[in-house]
Tab-separated table of C-alpha atoms in Angstrom:
chain	number	residue	atom	x	y	z
A	1	UNK	CA	18.032	-23.623	5.252
A	2	UNK	CA	21.104	-21.387	5.126
A	3	UNK	CA	23.869	-22.439	7.529
A	4	UNK	CA	26.854	-20.375	8.589
A	5	UNK	CA	29.201	-21.470	5.786
A	6	UNK	CA	27.709	-19.310	2.958
A	7	UNK	CA	27.532	-16.154	5.077
A	8	UNK	CA	30.658	-14.725	3.443
A	9	UNK	CA	31.307	-15.959	-0.059
A	10	UNK	CA	34.610	-15.545	-1.872
A	11	UNK	CA	33.333	-12.678	-4.050
A	12	UNK	CA	31.587	-10.634	-1.311
A	13	UNK	CA	33.825	-8.583	0.958
A	14	UNK	CA	32.660	-7.604	4.471
A	15	UNK	CA	32.277	-3.937	3.418
A	16	UNK	CA	29.929	-4.935	0.599
A	17	UNK	CA	27.920	-7.138	2.944
A	18	UNK	CA	27.638	-4.285	5.424
A	19	UNK	CA	26.379	-1.991	2.666
A	20	UNK	CA	23.716	-4.514	1.652
A	21	UNK	CA	22.513	-4.936	5.226
A	22	UNK	CA	22.380	-1.182	5.820
A	23	UNK	CA	20.468	-0.669	2.597
A	24	UNK	CA	17.954	-3.299	3.676
A	25	UNK	CA	17.650	-1.805	7.159
A	26	UNK	CA	17.043	1.687	5.797
A	27	UNK	CA	14.682	0.697	2.991
A	28	UNK	CA	11.794	3.180	3.209
A	29	UNK	CA	9.097	0.634	2.390
A	30	UNK	CA	10.440	-1.776	4.989
A	31	UNK	CA	10.527	0.953	7.640
A	32	UNK	CA	6.953	1.886	6.738
A	33	UNK	CA	5.948	-1.748	7.224
A	34	UNK	CA	7.681	-1.740	10.620
A	35	UNK	CA	5.792	1.420	11.563
A	36	UNK	CA	2.476	0.069	10.314
A	37	UNK	CA	2.908	-3.135	12.328
A	38	UNK	CA	2.653	-1.090	15.537
A	39	UNK	CA	5.012	-3.563	17.193
A	40	UNK	CA	7.903	-1.164	17.705
A	41	UNK	CA	8.078	-0.003	21.352
A	42	UNK	CA	4.804	-1.770	22.138
A	43	UNK	CA	4.201	-3.563	25.470
A	44	UNK	CA	4.542	-7.342	25.843
A	45	UNK	CA	1.662	-9.479	24.586
A	46	UNK	CA	0.733	-13.000	25.594
A	47	UNK	CA	0.496	-14.271	22.000
A	48	UNK	CA	4.175	-13.447	21.431
A	49	UNK	CA	5.439	-14.355	24.913
A	50	UNK	CA	3.840	-17.802	24.833
A	51	UNK	CA	5.549	-18.626	21.530
A	52	UNK	CA	9.028	-17.519	22.625
A	53	UNK	CA	8.645	-19.528	25.847
A	54	UNK	CA	7.494	-22.533	23.810
A	55	UNK	CA	10.417	-22.144	21.394
A	56	UNK	CA	12.928	-22.089	24.260
A	57	UNK	CA	11.319	-25.150	25.844
A	58	UNK	CA	11.003	-27.275	22.687
A	59	UNK	CA	14.502	-26.443	21.442
A	60	UNK	CA	16.169	-26.622	24.833
A	61	UNK	CA	17.864	-23.236	24.404
A	62	UNK	CA	18.526	-20.646	27.105
A	63	UNK	CA	16.821	-17.814	25.181
A	64	UNK	CA	14.326	-17.182	22.385
A	65	UNK	CA	12.953	-13.859	21.228
A	66	UNK	CA	11.017	-11.899	18.622
A	67	UNK	CA	12.983	-8.975	17.215
A	68	UNK	CA	11.587	-5.960	15.359
A	69	UNK	CA	14.266	-4.189	13.354
A	70	UNK	CA	14.165	-0.409	13.138
A	71	UNK	CA	16.816	1.481	11.185
A	72	UNK	CA	19.028	2.078	14.216
A	73	UNK	CA	18.110	-0.613	16.743
A	74	UNK	CA	16.457	-3.943	17.356
A	75	UNK	CA	13.400	-3.920	19.593
A	76	UNK	CA	12.427	-7.144	21.334
A	77	UNK	CA	8.692	-7.490	21.148
A	78	UNK	CA	9.017	-10.668	23.179
A	79	UNK	CA	11.866	-12.440	24.901
A	80	UNK	CA	12.304	-15.512	27.057
A	81	UNK	CA	15.572	-15.983	28.883
A	82	UNK	CA	17.032	-12.476	28.775
A	83	UNK	CA	18.174	-10.958	32.051
A	84	UNK	CA	19.612	-7.736	33.412
A	85	UNK	CA	19.510	-4.492	31.428
A	86	UNK	CA	18.549	-6.178	28.144
A	87	UNK	CA	15.436	-7.640	29.750
A	88	UNK	CA	14.492	-4.174	31.004
A	89	UNK	CA	15.237	-2.053	27.943
A	90	UNK	CA	14.100	-4.693	25.401
A	91	UNK	CA	16.304	-3.142	22.709
A	92	UNK	CA	19.810	-3.355	21.315
A	93	UNK	CA	21.829	-1.101	19.018
A	94	UNK	CA	24.616	-2.128	16.667
A	95	UNK	CA	24.943	-5.142	14.399
A	96	UNK	CA	22.904	-8.209	15.373
A	97	UNK	CA	22.461	-11.646	13.880
A	98	UNK	CA	18.873	-10.722	13.022
A	99	UNK	CA	20.147	-8.174	10.500
A	100	UNK	CA	21.487	-11.028	8.398
A	101	UNK	CA	17.959	-12.450	8.049
A	102	UNK	CA	17.085	-9.361	5.992
A	103	UNK	CA	19.061	-10.823	3.093
A	104	UNK	CA	17.486	-14.297	3.203
A	105	UNK	CA	14.158	-15.944	2.501
A	106	UNK	CA	15.122	-19.112	4.364
A	107	UNK	CA	15.996	-19.428	8.061
A	108	UNK	CA	19.486	-18.366	9.069
A	109	UNK	CA	21.195	-21.184	10.987
A	110	UNK	CA	24.605	-20.751	12.642
A	111	UNK	CA	26.099	-23.747	14.444
A	112	UNK	CA	29.149	-21.919	15.783
A	113	UNK	CA	29.458	-18.152	15.530
A	114	UNK	CA	33.235	-18.274	15.955
A	115	UNK	CA	33.767	-20.261	12.756
A	116	UNK	CA	32.848	-17.317	10.527
A	117	UNK	CA	34.674	-13.977	10.842
A	118	UNK	CA	31.512	-12.036	9.941
A	119	UNK	CA	29.440	-13.668	12.656
A	120	UNK	CA	32.298	-13.704	15.145
A	121	UNK	CA	32.369	-9.891	14.876
A	122	UNK	CA	28.726	-9.493	15.952
A	123	UNK	CA	28.840	-7.717	19.356
A	124	UNK	CA	26.526	-10.160	21.157
A	125	UNK	CA	29.110	-12.904	20.706
A	126	UNK	CA	31.218	-10.974	23.181
A	127	UNK	CA	28.557	-9.271	25.339
A	128	UNK	CA	26.131	-12.183	25.696
A	129	UNK	CA	28.346	-15.108	24.756
A	130	UNK	CA	26.206	-16.196	21.797
A	131	UNK	CA	27.752	-19.241	20.105
A	132	UNK	CA	24.776	-20.607	18.147
A	133	UNK	CA	21.877	-18.830	16.444
A	134	UNK	CA	18.787	-19.757	14.435
A	135	UNK	CA	16.370	-17.132	13.106
A	136	UNK	CA	13.318	-17.139	10.845
A	137	UNK	CA	12.268	-13.869	9.099
A	138	UNK	CA	8.864	-12.319	9.873
A	139	UNK	CA	7.178	-10.170	7.231
A	140	UNK	CA	4.578	-7.483	6.876
A	141	UNK	CA	3.524	-5.985	3.552
A	142	UNK	CA	6.017	-8.366	1.962
A	143	UNK	CA	8.978	-6.847	3.852
A	144	UNK	CA	11.082	-8.423	6.596
A	145	UNK	CA	10.350	-6.468	9.767
A	146	UNK	CA	11.854	-8.855	12.310
A	147	UNK	CA	12.523	-12.466	13.148
A	148	UNK	CA	11.791	-15.277	15.572
A	149	UNK	CA	15.127	-16.354	16.976
A	150	UNK	CA	16.726	-18.899	19.295
A	151	UNK	CA	20.251	-18.637	20.698
A	152	UNK	CA	22.604	-20.886	22.647
A	153	UNK	CA	25.721	-20.026	24.606
A	154	UNK	CA	27.555	-23.078	23.308
A	155	UNK	CA	28.065	-24.415	19.776
A	156	UNK	CA	25.332	-26.772	18.618
A	157	UNK	CA	24.258	-28.508	15.471
A	158	UNK	CA	20.711	-27.432	14.698
A	159	UNK	CA	18.947	-30.574	13.544
A	160	UNK	CA	16.352	-30.477	10.790
A	161	UNK	CA	13.573	-31.178	13.329
A	162	UNK	CA	14.701	-28.273	15.504
A	163	UNK	CA	14.785	-25.877	12.576
A	164	UNK	CA	11.332	-27.076	11.513
A	165	UNK	CA	9.976	-26.394	15.009
A	166	UNK	CA	11.240	-22.816	14.796
A	167	UNK	CA	9.809	-22.452	11.286
A	168	UNK	CA	6.373	-23.638	12.401
A	169	UNK	CA	6.352	-21.350	15.440
A	170	UNK	CA	7.358	-18.466	13.177
A	171	UNK	CA	4.510	-19.415	10.846
A	172	UNK	CA	2.099	-19.033	13.762
A	173	UNK	CA	3.477	-15.583	14.456
A	174	UNK	CA	3.283	-14.738	10.758
A	175	UNK	CA	-0.399	-15.687	10.728
A	176	UNK	CA	-0.913	-13.365	13.686
A	177	UNK	CA	0.805	-10.531	11.800
A	178	UNK	CA	-1.207	-11.268	8.653
A	179	UNK	CA	-4.436	-11.266	10.657
A	180	UNK	CA	-3.561	-7.931	12.226
A	181	UNK	CA	-2.752	-6.479	8.821
A	182	UNK	CA	-6.082	-7.676	7.429
A	183	UNK	CA	-7.965	-6.259	10.421
A	184	UNK	CA	-6.206	-2.931	9.997
A	185	UNK	CA	-7.186	-2.809	6.321
A	186	UNK	CA	-10.776	-3.559	7.330
A	187	UNK	CA	-10.721	-0.782	9.906
A	188	UNK	CA	-9.314	1.671	7.369
A	189	UNK	CA	-12.001	0.776	4.828
A	190	UNK	CA	-14.719	1.058	7.461
A	191	UNK	CA	-13.362	4.436	8.569
A	192	UNK	CA	-13.191	5.672	4.971
A	193	UNK	CA	-16.776	4.639	4.350
A	194	UNK	CA	-17.924	6.285	7.576
A	195	UNK	CA	-16.148	9.469	6.532
A	196	UNK	CA	-17.748	9.299	3.098
A	197	UNK	CA	-21.226	8.896	4.589
A	198	UNK	CA	-20.548	11.816	6.951
A	199	UNK	CA	-19.309	13.912	4.018
A	200	UNK	CA	-22.351	13.121	1.904
A	201	UNK	CA	-24.702	13.848	4.823
A	202	UNK	CA	-22.898	17.158	5.430
A	203	UNK	CA	-23.057	18.253	1.806
A	204	UNK	CA	-26.698	17.272	1.397
A	205	UNK	CA	-27.764	19.922	3.907
A	206	UNK	CA	-27.453	22.894	1.550
A	207	UNK	CA	-29.309	21.384	-1.434
A	208	UNK	CA	-32.012	20.067	0.885
A	209	UNK	CA	-32.473	23.530	2.358
A	210	UNK	CA	-32.722	25.006	-1.127
A	211	UNK	CA	-35.292	22.411	-2.158
A	212	UNK	CA	-37.323	23.020	0.980
A	213	UNK	CA	-37.330	26.787	0.432
A	214	UNK	CA	-38.047	26.279	-3.259
A	215	UNK	CA	-41.182	24.313	-2.494
A	216	UNK	CA	-42.307	27.110	-0.169
A	217	UNK	CA	-41.538	29.770	-2.799
A	218	UNK	CA	-43.500	27.921	-5.445
A	219	UNK	CA	-46.396	27.834	-3.047
A	220	UNK	CA	-46.141	31.614	-2.654
A	221	UNK	CA	-45.406	32.330	-6.307
A	222	UNK	CA	-48.806	33.853	-6.770
A	223	UNK	CA	-47.829	36.644	-4.390
A	224	UNK	CA	-45.001	37.618	-6.718
A	225	UNK	CA	-42.199	37.052	-4.227
A	226	UNK	CA	-39.957	35.309	-6.775
A	227	UNK	CA	-40.351	34.140	-10.390
A	228	UNK	CA	-40.999	30.396	-10.487
A	229	UNK	CA	-38.412	29.949	-13.295
A	230	UNK	CA	-35.534	31.107	-11.090
A	231	UNK	CA	-36.792	29.006	-8.199
A	232	UNK	CA	-36.997	25.939	-10.398
A	233	UNK	CA	-33.471	26.576	-11.695
A	234	UNK	CA	-32.146	26.630	-8.137
A	235	UNK	CA	-34.009	23.454	-7.323
A	236	UNK	CA	-32.573	21.800	-10.440
A	237	UNK	CA	-29.034	22.606	-9.266
A	238	UNK	CA	-29.835	21.192	-5.855
A	239	UNK	CA	-31.297	17.991	-7.270
A	240	UNK	CA	-28.270	17.588	-9.536
A	241	UNK	CA	-25.932	18.047	-6.567
A	242	UNK	CA	-27.865	15.458	-4.566
A	243	UNK	CA	-27.756	12.991	-7.464
A	244	UNK	CA	-23.988	13.360	-7.805
A	245	UNK	CA	-23.536	12.829	-4.077
A	246	UNK	CA	-25.674	9.704	-4.244
A	247	UNK	CA	-23.634	8.436	-7.206
A	248	UNK	CA	-20.432	8.969	-5.202
A	249	UNK	CA	-21.795	6.985	-2.284
A	250	UNK	CA	-22.888	4.103	-4.528
A	251	UNK	CA	-19.557	4.076	-6.376
A	252	UNK	CA	-17.601	3.997	-3.134
A	253	UNK	CA	-19.745	1.175	-1.802
A	254	UNK	CA	-19.069	-0.870	-4.934
A	255	UNK	CA	-15.334	-0.238	-5.192
A	256	UNK	CA	-14.405	0.061	-1.527
A	257	UNK	CA	-12.836	3.497	-2.106
A	258	UNK	CA	-13.569	7.054	-3.097
A	259	UNK	CA	-15.181	7.633	-6.466
A	260	UNK	CA	-12.863	8.927	-9.189
A	261	UNK	CA	-13.132	12.461	-10.523
A	262	UNK	CA	-15.427	13.005	-13.497
A	263	UNK	CA	-13.552	15.788	-15.247
A	264	UNK	CA	-15.226	18.038	-17.789
A	265	UNK	CA	-14.150	21.271	-19.427
A	266	UNK	CA	-16.337	24.179	-18.394
A	267	UNK	CA	-16.365	27.893	-17.723
A	268	UNK	CA	-15.183	28.739	-14.203
A	269	UNK	CA	-17.378	31.861	-14.216
A	270	UNK	CA	-20.460	29.730	-14.837
A	271	UNK	CA	-19.459	27.430	-11.994
A	272	UNK	CA	-19.278	30.471	-9.693
A	273	UNK	CA	-22.681	31.722	-10.918
A	274	UNK	CA	-24.262	28.306	-10.340
A	275	UNK	CA	-22.939	28.149	-6.769
A	276	UNK	CA	-24.244	31.643	-5.996
A	277	UNK	CA	-27.589	30.886	-7.612
A	278	UNK	CA	-27.965	27.756	-5.514
A	279	UNK	CA	-26.993	29.402	-2.224
A	280	UNK	CA	-28.777	32.767	-2.592
A	281	UNK	CA	-32.016	31.682	-0.911
A	282	UNK	CA	-30.088	30.523	2.171
A	283	UNK	CA	-28.026	33.724	2.248
A	284	UNK	CA	-31.089	35.925	1.840
A	285	UNK	CA	-32.868	34.125	4.658
A	286	UNK	CA	-29.901	35.008	6.918
A	287	UNK	CA	-30.006	38.641	5.731
A	288	UNK	CA	-26.788	38.514	3.689
A	289	UNK	CA	-25.948	40.065	0.332
A	290	UNK	CA	-24.540	37.202	-1.764
A	291	UNK	CA	-23.496	37.905	-5.331
A	292	UNK	CA	-20.806	37.389	-7.929
A	293	UNK	CA	-18.072	39.983	-8.353
A	294	UNK	CA	-15.441	40.038	-11.089
A	295	UNK	CA	-15.773	36.924	-13.228
A	296	UNK	CA	-13.075	36.476	-15.829
A	297	UNK	CA	-14.101	34.051	-18.562
A	298	UNK	CA	-11.732	31.113	-18.221
A	299	UNK	CA	-11.994	27.440	-19.041
A	300	UNK	CA	-11.098	24.857	-16.418
A	301	UNK	CA	-11.232	21.076	-16.351
A	302	UNK	CA	-12.875	19.916	-13.133
A	303	UNK	CA	-15.470	17.599	-11.675
A	304	UNK	CA	-18.440	19.967	-11.790
A	305	UNK	CA	-20.372	18.342	-8.961
A	306	UNK	CA	-17.433	18.304	-6.564
A	307	UNK	CA	-16.315	21.831	-7.333
A	308	UNK	CA	-19.890	23.003	-6.831
A	309	UNK	CA	-19.680	21.386	-3.383
A	310	UNK	CA	-16.430	23.272	-2.726
A	311	UNK	CA	-18.007	26.635	-3.463
A	312	UNK	CA	-21.287	25.941	-1.680
A	313	UNK	CA	-19.367	24.811	1.405
A	314	UNK	CA	-17.308	28.018	1.384
A	315	UNK	CA	-20.372	30.174	0.820
A	316	UNK	CA	-22.223	28.229	3.505
A	317	UNK	CA	-19.477	28.932	6.036
A	318	UNK	CA	-19.593	32.650	5.255
A	319	UNK	CA	-23.375	32.639	5.575
A	320	UNK	CA	-23.205	30.775	8.876
A	321	UNK	CA	-20.522	32.795	10.652
A	322	UNK	CA	-20.981	36.336	9.334
A	323	UNK	CA	-23.303	38.736	11.181
A	324	UNK	CA	-26.594	39.640	9.550
A	325	UNK	CA	-26.228	42.091	6.719
A	326	UNK	CA	-22.769	40.938	5.642
A	327	UNK	CA	-21.591	41.059	2.037
A	328	UNK	CA	-20.384	37.807	0.424
A	329	UNK	CA	-18.740	37.781	-2.987
A	330	UNK	CA	-17.580	35.032	-5.353
A	331	UNK	CA	-15.004	36.026	-7.956
A	332	UNK	CA	-12.903	34.325	-10.631
A	333	UNK	CA	-9.539	35.595	-11.839
A	334	UNK	CA	-6.290	34.282	-13.241
A	335	UNK	CA	-3.387	34.851	-15.584
A	336	UNK	CA	-3.744	34.528	-19.400
A	337	UNK	CA	-2.604	31.273	-20.958
A	338	UNK	CA	-1.232	30.397	-24.344
A	339	UNK	CA	-4.549	30.499	-26.149
A	340	UNK	CA	-7.496	32.871	-26.061
A	341	UNK	CA	-10.010	32.052	-23.387
A	342	UNK	CA	-7.608	29.796	-21.515
A	343	UNK	CA	-5.322	30.435	-18.539
A	344	UNK	CA	-2.201	28.980	-17.011
A	345	UNK	CA	-3.900	29.050	-13.611
A	346	UNK	CA	-6.958	30.544	-12.031
A	347	UNK	CA	-8.365	31.206	-8.620
A	348	UNK	CA	-11.878	31.408	-7.276
A	349	UNK	CA	-12.307	33.637	-4.224
A	350	UNK	CA	-15.141	33.451	-1.726
A	351	UNK	CA	-14.827	36.569	0.430
A	352	UNK	CA	-16.867	38.349	3.076
A	353	UNK	CA	-16.666	41.451	5.250
A	354	UNK	CA	-17.336	39.570	8.478
A	355	UNK	CA	-15.207	39.447	11.643
A	356	UNK	CA	-12.422	37.331	10.136
A	357	UNK	CA	-10.816	34.239	11.640
A	358	UNK	CA	-8.929	34.117	14.916
A	359	UNK	CA	-5.214	33.567	14.070
A	360	UNK	CA	-5.067	30.971	16.859
A	361	UNK	CA	-7.486	28.814	14.880
A	362	UNK	CA	-5.725	28.935	11.521
A	363	UNK	CA	-3.499	25.879	12.132
A	364	UNK	CA	-6.496	23.610	12.721
A	365	UNK	CA	-8.999	25.197	10.386
A	366	UNK	CA	-8.840	22.460	7.733
A	367	UNK	CA	-8.642	19.594	10.237
A	368	UNK	CA	-11.469	17.105	9.801
A	369	UNK	CA	-13.899	17.237	12.711
A	370	UNK	CA	-12.406	20.355	14.312
A	371	UNK	CA	-14.600	23.318	15.252
A	372	UNK	CA	-13.745	26.620	16.867
A	373	UNK	CA	-15.506	27.879	19.952
A	374	UNK	CA	-18.330	29.534	18.013
A	375	UNK	CA	-18.952	26.417	15.945
A	376	UNK	CA	-19.145	24.276	19.084
A	377	UNK	CA	-21.571	26.695	20.710
A	378	UNK	CA	-23.835	26.710	17.656
A	379	UNK	CA	-24.040	22.889	17.604
A	380	UNK	CA	-25.142	22.980	13.965
A	381	UNK	CA	-22.132	21.470	12.239
A	382	UNK	CA	-19.621	18.638	12.296
A	383	UNK	CA	-16.414	20.473	11.426
A	384	UNK	CA	-16.227	18.845	7.988
A	385	UNK	CA	-16.785	21.688	5.540
A	386	UNK	CA	-13.243	23.008	5.083
A	387	UNK	CA	-11.731	19.516	5.236
A	388	UNK	CA	-14.042	18.503	2.383
A	389	UNK	CA	-13.034	21.622	0.456
A	390	UNK	CA	-9.315	20.900	0.895
A	391	UNK	CA	-9.624	17.230	-0.101
A	392	UNK	CA	-11.592	17.974	-3.270
A	393	UNK	CA	-9.336	20.835	-4.369
A	394	UNK	CA	-6.156	18.846	-3.753
A	395	UNK	CA	-7.628	15.930	-5.711
A	396	UNK	CA	-7.814	18.376	-8.633
A	397	UNK	CA	-4.142	19.267	-8.203
A	398	UNK	CA	-4.979	22.631	-6.648
A	399	UNK	CA	-4.732	24.177	-3.207
A	400	UNK	CA	-6.768	26.256	-0.779
A	401	UNK	CA	-5.386	29.427	0.805
A	402	UNK	CA	-6.829	31.532	3.579
A	403	UNK	CA	-6.451	35.272	3.080
A	404	UNK	CA	-7.855	37.196	5.982
A	405	UNK	CA	-7.349	39.968	8.491
A	406	UNK	CA	-9.361	39.751	11.741
A	407	UNK	CA	-12.041	42.425	11.816
A	408	UNK	CA	-11.823	43.028	8.067
A	409	UNK	CA	-13.328	39.889	6.693
A	410	UNK	CA	-12.178	36.590	5.261
A	411	UNK	CA	-11.224	35.393	1.794
A	412	UNK	CA	-10.795	31.729	0.974
A	413	UNK	CA	-8.964	31.311	-2.328
A	414	UNK	CA	-9.255	28.118	-4.366
A	415	UNK	CA	-6.351	27.835	-6.791
A	416	UNK	CA	-6.805	25.446	-9.712
A	417	UNK	CA	-4.506	24.401	-12.525
A	418	UNK	CA	-5.873	24.829	-16.005
A	419	UNK	CA	-5.407	21.794	-18.215
A	420	UNK	CA	-5.969	21.462	-21.884
A	421	UNK	CA	-8.344	18.998	-23.500
């Protein structure tokens, strides 16, 4: 244990000690751990209150408490023995004894606060009359976020048994914090897997539609409605997309996280053609004119399957929300790079001449699960398409921009960096 004597060593001035404490208080990773604990400004809980009451009883002290240290204040998650305004507000600003636990792994034990000028200057010595203090650090994510403390209003020698009692009670609280952290990680993983399943289910709709229509077209091929070769090519793209989605789901299930990108160098114009080829049957069924426009020949390094999902999602949105007879174009352009056939950057535009997007909806357009009024009325989507697009593009180091004017159509621009190799 660390008693009051070493609090201020001969080679550490008070200003230096203050700087160390402030640096610890303001440490970004520590503050994130405090935030993630969800203890700050939370209501009282029996598991904490029972332990502070037990600490006060076993140690025979007038007050015991659990502090949570923010950058600018201490919040008392639990307290036993406080009264007046402190009991109501459950927080205190300024220097506290708990701040000194940030610099220690062992419990901080002070027999008499007035024997050390550093501790004697702590405001609660004057405002509350604190003369003895013992505190054990509490951690989350390996960072001290607070402490379990006991105080007395008269000097006292904290015996080894008393310190051990406080240590064991703090260990119980630490187990509670560790359990909560583990449960939160489990919830996050479960939520991520649910989102992945929802994403895969969403993105399977287009290739399944293409396959279904392809089977019907093959059955009618004798009537000359469409060459079987082109139909089979579309079905091949759809089957490939479904296989990649299935691979992603299996990979995520094995690793507990999203599958990594499978980058390959390919022609962005061909990617655009493949997306249009795959989605044309769906567009034609809705009475739309879907085609490629200007396609500059540029190489890009991307995950083909995921970028195909980006473009088919964007095309699918245009098909869904544009009135019958609308024109939908996919184009590729960019600025020349250092070598022939390459580019410093490129963009792929999916544009239409539909009604455009209500400016009031722009702020939430890429929010996962959000749908505008028309989407809610249609009841044929989950509000995932643009969120999926944004996530995939950003994973490639790119960005998605919305270029539109209500009444004159919409253009969604996918900007991608062009890497060598």
